[in-house]
Amino acid sequence: MFESLIPAEWVMGVRQMEAPEFWMVALLLLALTGAAFYGVFRFFHRARLIEDIPTSKIRSAAQGYVELDGTAELMEGEPIVAPLTGTRCTWYSYKVEEKVEHYSSKGRRTSWKTIQSGVSDELFLIVDETGECVIDPEGAEVTPSKSDTWYGNSPAWTHGLPGNRGNRFFSTGRYRYTEKRIHVADSLYAIGMFRTVGGSQELPNTRDDVRNLLNVWKRDQAALLKHFDKNGDGHIDTQEWELVRATARKVVLKDQAERFHRPVHHIMSRPDSSRQPYLLSVLPQHQLVQRLKLYAGLSLFGFIGMGAMATWMLTVRLAG
């Protein structure tokens, strides 16, 4: 019944395909079906995760997996500059591709081969009305505010962003350049692992710190004897060991006092768990959720369509 809805030439084409070609197409469809099935759950899980986690303010954010909403800013020091256009920004990725021609019995076709690419891993800030947090972009999935594509005839582009980039489908040039950026003062949504270092956020544990320091000192017996073997008998007796412990405690308390007075810094980075995505997006939270749900819907459509096609091909082939 299902086969009657398919054009007869399609059915004949599947039955007449060479075995290697048929199984290659069938396995490709099955692989794409599996990838689409994974995409449904991946995108939907992320959308629900973003919806369920409340947005925190930087000053009062809890330690752990949180989401922040603010603006992107540069840290003090050297600015971040995108390599192709020379644009000042907070994050960039770029790619240079070369047009490659292929010839076969079916004629000529062209494709693009990446010859150079890179992604910024320099630290920058997300700032809200309560404070600022350092963003470590390594490992993040980034939705940028700007994406430029243009063409040229040199593998090394050194002229900045061209004024007239033309239509990407009809432009000519052996090389294609793509650069994506997050600019200074762009709105920024971030969800990742948040931690605070310095100041009173680091709660001291004197007992553990002293024990750890003593373990370090024990590994260097020569230095330990040099500083604490007061009677020169070649070993640390009970009285001398009490001096070692007292000295270690003084060192630990001094270090804790210094750490307590260090400036507080908030840092966001990639979580350890793969189930917790690290996302940086210039899109507001609700738009990001809508996009993820759209991707989940498209993945579901692909799963049904390619799965049906693979099932039909196998049915026609094995039944024929």
Short mmCIF file of C-alpha atoms in Angstrom, two decimals:
data_model
loop_
_atom_site.label_atom_id
_atom_site.label_comp_id
_atom_site.label_asym_id
_atom_site.label_seq_id
_atom_site.Cartn_x
_atom_site.Cartn_y
_atom_site.Cartn_z
CA MET A 1 0.00 0.00 0.00
CA PHE A 2 2.78 2.42 0.94
CA GLU A 3 4.75 1.42 -2.16
CA SER A 4 1.82 2.40 -4.40
CA LEU A 5 2.22 6.01 -3.30
CA ILE A 6 5.81 6.14 -4.54
CA PRO A 7 6.58 6.79 -8.24
CA ALA A 8 7.31 3.54 -10.06
CA GLU A 9 10.66 4.84 -11.35
CA TRP A 10 11.84 5.40 -7.77
CA VAL A 11 11.00 1.81 -6.87
CA MET A 12 12.74 0.54 -9.99
CA GLY A 13 15.77 2.71 -9.28
CA VAL A 14 16.17 1.28 -5.77
CA ARG A 15 15.84 -2.29 -7.05
CA GLN A 16 18.39 -1.74 -9.82
CA MET A 17 21.04 -0.05 -7.66
CA GLU A 18 24.32 -1.90 -7.30
CA ALA A 19 24.63 -3.53 -3.88
CA PRO A 20 27.58 -1.39 -2.66
CA GLU A 21 25.83 1.82 -3.70
CA PHE A 22 22.53 0.74 -2.14
CA TRP A 23 24.03 -0.17 1.21
CA MET A 24 26.11 3.01 1.28
CA VAL A 25 22.96 5.13 0.79
CA ALA A 26 20.95 3.04 3.25
CA LEU A 27 23.61 3.19 5.95
CA LEU A 28 24.00 6.95 5.40
CA LEU A 29 20.26 7.44 5.89
CA LEU A 30 20.32 5.29 9.03
CA ALA A 31 23.28 7.29 10.41
CA LEU A 32 21.49 10.58 9.70
CA THR A 33 18.35 9.18 11.35
CA GLY A 34 20.36 8.37 14.47
CA ALA A 35 21.99 11.83 14.47
CA ALA A 36 18.58 13.50 14.14
CA PHE A 37 17.21 11.38 17.00
CA TYR A 38 20.13 12.52 19.18
CA GLY A 39 19.52 16.13 18.12
CA VAL A 40 15.89 16.02 19.28
CA PHE A 41 16.88 15.22 22.85
CA ARG A 42 20.02 17.37 22.86
CA PHE A 43 18.29 20.59 21.78
CA PHE A 44 15.15 20.00 23.84
CA HIS A 45 17.22 19.20 26.95
CA ARG A 46 19.14 22.45 26.58
CA ALA A 47 15.99 24.49 26.10
CA ARG A 48 14.41 23.01 29.24
CA LEU A 49 17.66 23.48 31.20
CA ILE A 50 17.80 27.18 30.32
CA GLU A 51 14.13 27.64 31.20
CA ASP A 52 14.45 25.86 34.56
CA ILE A 53 17.57 27.66 35.88
CA PRO A 54 16.82 31.15 37.29
CA THR A 55 19.00 34.05 36.20
CA SER A 56 21.43 35.14 38.93
CA LYS A 57 23.01 38.47 39.73
CA ILE A 58 26.79 38.37 39.73
CA ARG A 59 27.24 39.67 43.27
CA SER A 60 24.86 37.12 44.82
CA ALA A 61 25.31 34.15 42.46
CA ALA A 62 25.78 30.78 44.13
CA GLN A 63 28.87 28.71 43.49
CA GLY A 64 28.21 26.16 40.77
CA TYR A 65 26.18 25.99 37.57
CA VAL A 66 24.40 29.32 37.03
CA GLU A 67 23.18 31.64 34.29
CA LEU A 68 24.01 35.34 34.02
CA ASP A 69 22.61 38.17 31.92
CA GLY A 70 24.60 41.34 31.24
CA THR A 71 26.86 43.00 28.69
CA ALA A 72 30.22 41.98 27.25
CA GLU A 73 33.21 44.14 28.17
CA LEU A 74 36.98 43.99 27.81
CA MET A 75 39.33 43.48 30.74
CA GLU A 76 42.12 45.92 31.46
CA GLY A 77 45.21 45.50 29.32
CA GLU A 78 45.69 44.69 25.65
CA PRO A 79 42.42 44.71 23.67
CA ILE A 80 41.15 41.66 21.81
CA VAL A 81 41.38 42.22 18.04
CA ALA A 82 39.79 39.96 15.41
CA PRO A 83 42.56 38.78 13.03
CA LEU A 84 40.92 39.27 9.63
CA THR A 85 39.15 42.60 10.01
CA GLY A 86 41.18 44.15 12.82
CA THR A 87 37.94 44.84 14.69
CA ARG A 88 38.13 45.37 18.44
CA CYS A 89 35.86 42.83 20.13
CA THR A 90 35.51 40.55 23.16
CA TRP A 91 35.43 37.24 21.24
CA TYR A 92 36.01 36.09 17.68
CA SER A 93 36.32 33.05 15.45
CA TYR A 94 37.59 33.10 11.89
CA LYS A 95 38.10 30.80 8.91
CA VAL A 96 39.88 31.12 5.58
CA GLU A 97 38.80 28.66 2.88
CA GLU A 98 40.18 27.91 -0.59
CA LYS A 99 37.99 26.92 -3.53
CA VAL A 100 38.92 23.45 -4.78
CA GLU A 101 37.75 21.98 -8.09
CA HIS A 102 36.99 18.28 -8.54
CA TYR A 103 36.57 16.46 -11.83
CA SER A 104 34.79 13.15 -12.32
CA SER A 105 32.64 11.32 -14.85
CA LYS A 106 29.71 13.42 -13.65
CA GLY A 107 31.50 16.65 -14.51
CA ARG A 108 33.15 19.41 -12.52
CA ARG A 109 32.18 20.44 -9.02
CA THR A 110 33.70 22.79 -6.49
CA SER A 111 34.05 22.71 -2.72
CA TRP A 112 35.70 24.82 -0.03
CA LYS A 113 38.73 23.57 1.89
CA THR A 114 39.65 25.22 5.18
CA ILE A 115 43.29 26.33 5.14
CA GLN A 116 43.32 28.49 8.27
CA SER A 117 41.02 28.94 11.26
CA GLY A 118 41.04 29.99 14.88
CA VAL A 119 38.89 30.75 17.92
CA SER A 120 39.57 33.34 20.59
CA ASP A 121 40.41 31.97 24.05
CA GLU A 122 41.19 35.33 25.66
CA LEU A 123 39.37 36.28 28.86
CA PHE A 124 36.74 39.02 28.88
CA LEU A 125 33.95 40.23 31.18
CA ILE A 126 30.22 39.97 31.57
CA VAL A 127 28.91 42.93 33.56
CA ASP A 128 25.56 43.56 35.23
CA GLU A 129 24.36 46.21 37.69
CA THR A 130 25.82 44.29 40.66
CA GLY A 131 29.33 43.52 39.45
CA GLU A 132 31.47 41.80 36.86
CA CYS A 133 32.49 38.22 36.12
CA VAL A 134 35.47 36.99 34.10
CA ILE A 135 34.46 34.80 31.16
CA ASP A 136 36.85 32.04 30.08
CA PRO A 137 35.46 31.21 26.60
CA GLU A 138 37.43 28.00 26.10
CA GLY A 139 35.03 25.18 25.28
CA ALA A 140 31.96 27.43 25.04
CA GLU A 141 29.31 27.23 22.34
CA VAL A 142 29.03 30.83 21.17
CA THR A 143 26.19 32.64 19.42
CA PRO A 144 27.89 35.81 18.11
CA SER A 145 26.38 39.18 17.30
CA LYS A 146 28.15 39.57 13.97
CA SER A 147 29.11 37.17 11.18
CA ASP A 148 30.84 38.48 8.04
CA THR A 149 31.69 36.53 4.90
CA TRP A 150 33.53 37.89 1.87
CA TYR A 151 35.80 36.75 -0.97
CA GLY A 152 39.25 37.55 -2.31
CA ASN A 153 42.23 36.22 -4.21
CA SER A 154 44.84 35.89 -1.46
CA PRO A 155 45.11 33.34 1.37
CA ALA A 156 46.24 36.14 3.70
CA TRP A 157 43.65 38.89 4.18
CA THR A 158 45.20 42.00 5.67
CA HIS A 159 42.91 44.80 4.52
CA GLY A 160 40.19 44.82 7.16
CA LEU A 161 36.50 44.33 6.40
CA PRO A 162 35.74 45.29 2.77
CA GLY A 163 33.13 47.99 2.28
CA ASN A 164 31.20 46.02 -0.34
CA ARG A 165 31.08 42.33 0.47
CA GLY A 166 28.57 41.46 -2.24
CA ASN A 167 26.27 38.47 -2.34
CA ARG A 168 27.90 35.35 -0.91
CA PHE A 169 26.21 33.16 -3.54
CA PHE A 170 27.41 35.15 -6.55
CA SER A 171 30.70 36.66 -5.38
CA THR A 172 33.89 35.61 -7.11
CA GLY A 173 37.27 34.88 -5.60
CA ARG A 174 39.41 31.87 -4.97
CA TYR A 175 39.36 32.41 -1.21
CA ARG A 176 36.46 32.84 1.19
CA TYR A 177 36.85 34.60 4.54
CA THR A 178 34.47 34.22 7.48
CA GLU A 179 34.72 36.04 10.78
CA LYS A 180 32.30 35.95 13.72
CA ARG A 181 32.49 38.33 16.67
CA ILE A 182 30.99 39.48 19.96
CA HIS A 183 31.52 43.22 20.26
CA VAL A 184 32.11 45.38 23.31
CA ALA A 185 28.82 46.41 24.99
CA ASP A 186 26.83 43.63 23.26
CA SER A 187 24.14 42.05 25.40
CA LEU A 188 25.39 38.70 26.66
CA TYR A 189 23.67 35.65 28.13
CA ALA A 190 25.99 33.11 29.77
CA ILE A 191 25.37 29.77 31.44
CA GLY A 192 28.25 27.79 32.87
CA MET A 193 30.28 26.97 35.99
CA PHE A 194 30.54 29.97 38.31
CA ARG A 195 33.13 30.24 41.07
CA THR A 196 34.49 33.01 43.27
CA VAL A 197 38.11 33.31 44.36
CA GLY A 198 39.74 35.63 46.87
CA GLY A 199 38.37 37.44 49.90
CA SER A 200 36.08 35.81 52.45
CA GLN A 201 34.62 33.50 49.81
CA GLU A 202 37.51 31.13 50.47
CA LEU A 203 36.60 29.69 53.88
CA PRO A 204 39.81 28.65 55.65
CA ASN A 205 40.36 25.22 57.15
CA THR A 206 43.41 25.72 59.34
CA ARG A 207 43.67 22.12 60.49
CA ASP A 208 43.71 20.70 56.97
CA ASP A 209 46.04 23.42 55.69
CA VAL A 210 48.55 22.73 58.48
CA ARG A 211 48.41 18.98 57.82
CA ASN A 212 48.97 19.49 54.09
CA LEU A 213 51.91 21.82 54.70
CA LEU A 214 53.50 19.33 57.15
CA ASN A 215 53.18 16.59 54.53
CA VAL A 216 55.03 18.79 52.05
CA TRP A 217 57.80 19.51 54.55
CA LYS A 218 58.17 15.81 55.42
CA ARG A 219 59.11 15.03 51.82
CA ASP A 220 62.28 17.11 52.20
CA GLN A 221 63.92 15.54 55.29
CA ALA A 222 67.22 17.33 54.68
CA ALA A 223 65.59 20.76 54.87
CA LEU A 224 63.49 19.70 57.83
CA LEU A 225 66.59 18.62 59.79
CA LYS A 226 68.49 21.74 58.79
CA HIS A 227 65.84 24.08 60.19
CA PHE A 228 64.46 22.13 63.18
CA ASP A 229 67.08 19.61 64.43
CA LYS A 230 68.23 21.86 67.25
CA ASN A 231 70.35 19.27 69.12
CA GLY A 232 71.99 17.93 65.93
CA ASP A 233 71.23 14.24 66.61
CA GLY A 234 70.03 13.60 63.02
CA HIS A 235 66.31 13.21 63.70
CA ILE A 236 63.33 15.25 64.82
CA ASP A 237 62.34 14.41 68.40
CA THR A 238 59.00 15.14 70.08
CA GLN A 239 59.96 18.59 71.32
CA GLU A 240 61.38 19.59 67.94
CA TRP A 241 58.28 18.28 66.19
CA GLU A 242 56.09 20.58 68.30
CA LEU A 243 58.22 23.45 67.02
CA VAL A 244 57.67 22.22 63.44
CA ARG A 245 53.90 22.17 64.00
CA ALA A 246 53.89 25.64 65.57
CA THR A 247 55.91 27.05 62.70
CA ALA A 248 53.62 25.43 60.12
CA ARG A 249 50.58 26.91 61.87
CA LYS A 250 52.11 30.42 61.76
CA VAL A 251 52.84 30.04 58.04
CA VAL A 252 49.29 28.84 57.34
CA LEU A 253 47.63 31.62 59.36
CA LYS A 254 49.73 34.25 57.58
CA ASP A 255 48.80 32.83 54.18
CA GLN A 256 45.11 32.71 55.13
CA ALA A 257 45.19 36.33 56.23
CA GLU A 258 46.73 37.35 52.93
CA ARG A 259 44.14 35.37 50.96
CA PHE A 260 41.32 36.93 52.98
CA HIS A 261 42.37 40.42 51.91
CA ARG A 262 42.81 39.58 48.24
CA PRO A 263 40.25 41.13 45.86
CA VAL A 264 37.20 38.99 45.09
CA HIS A 265 37.01 37.74 41.50
CA HIS A 266 34.13 35.88 39.88
CA ILE A 267 34.94 33.47 37.07
CA MET A 268 32.75 31.51 34.67
CA SER A 269 34.16 28.56 32.73
CA ARG A 270 33.18 25.26 31.12
CA PRO A 271 31.47 22.76 33.47
CA ASP A 272 33.04 19.35 34.05
CA SER A 273 29.83 17.52 33.14
CA SER A 274 28.95 17.12 29.45
CA ARG A 275 25.26 17.28 30.42
CA GLN A 276 25.71 20.88 31.48
CA PRO A 277 26.30 22.98 28.34
CA TYR A 278 28.53 26.03 28.39
CA LEU A 279 26.74 28.68 26.33
CA LEU A 280 27.59 32.28 25.51
CA SER A 281 24.92 34.05 23.47
CA VAL A 282 24.11 37.58 22.41
CA LEU A 283 20.50 36.42 22.02
CA PRO A 284 18.23 37.03 25.01
CA GLN A 285 17.28 33.94 26.97
CA HIS A 286 13.78 33.60 25.48
CA GLN A 287 15.09 33.85 21.91
CA LEU A 288 17.78 31.27 22.62
CA VAL A 289 15.13 28.90 24.01
CA GLN A 290 12.95 29.45 20.91
CA ARG A 291 15.89 28.68 18.63
CA LEU A 292 16.77 25.49 20.51
CA LYS A 293 13.16 24.31 20.35
CA LEU A 294 13.11 25.06 16.62
CA TYR A 295 16.25 22.95 16.18
CA ALA A 296 14.61 20.17 18.20
CA GLY A 297 11.55 20.32 15.94
CA LEU A 298 13.66 20.24 12.77
CA SER A 299 15.61 17.30 14.17
CA LEU A 300 12.35 15.47 14.86
CA PHE A 301 11.19 16.17 11.30
CA GLY A 302 14.53 14.87 9.97
CA PHE A 303 14.32 11.78 12.17
CA ILE A 304 10.85 10.90 10.85
CA GLY A 305 11.64 11.74 7.22
CA MET A 306 15.01 10.01 6.92
CA GLY A 307 13.87 7.08 9.05
CA ALA A 308 10.87 6.57 6.75
CA MET A 309 13.08 6.82 3.68
CA ALA A 310 15.56 4.27 5.03
CA THR A 311 12.72 1.91 5.99
CA TRP A 312 11.15 2.27 2.53
CA MET A 313 14.43 1.58 0.74
CA LEU A 314 15.09 -1.54 2.79
CA THR A 315 11.52 -2.77 2.31
CA VAL A 316 11.62 -2.26 -1.46
CA ARG A 317 15.02 -3.86 -1.82
CA LEU A 318 14.43 -6.89 0.38
CA ALA A 319 10.89 -7.46 -0.89
CA GLY A 320 12.05 -7.23 -4.51
#
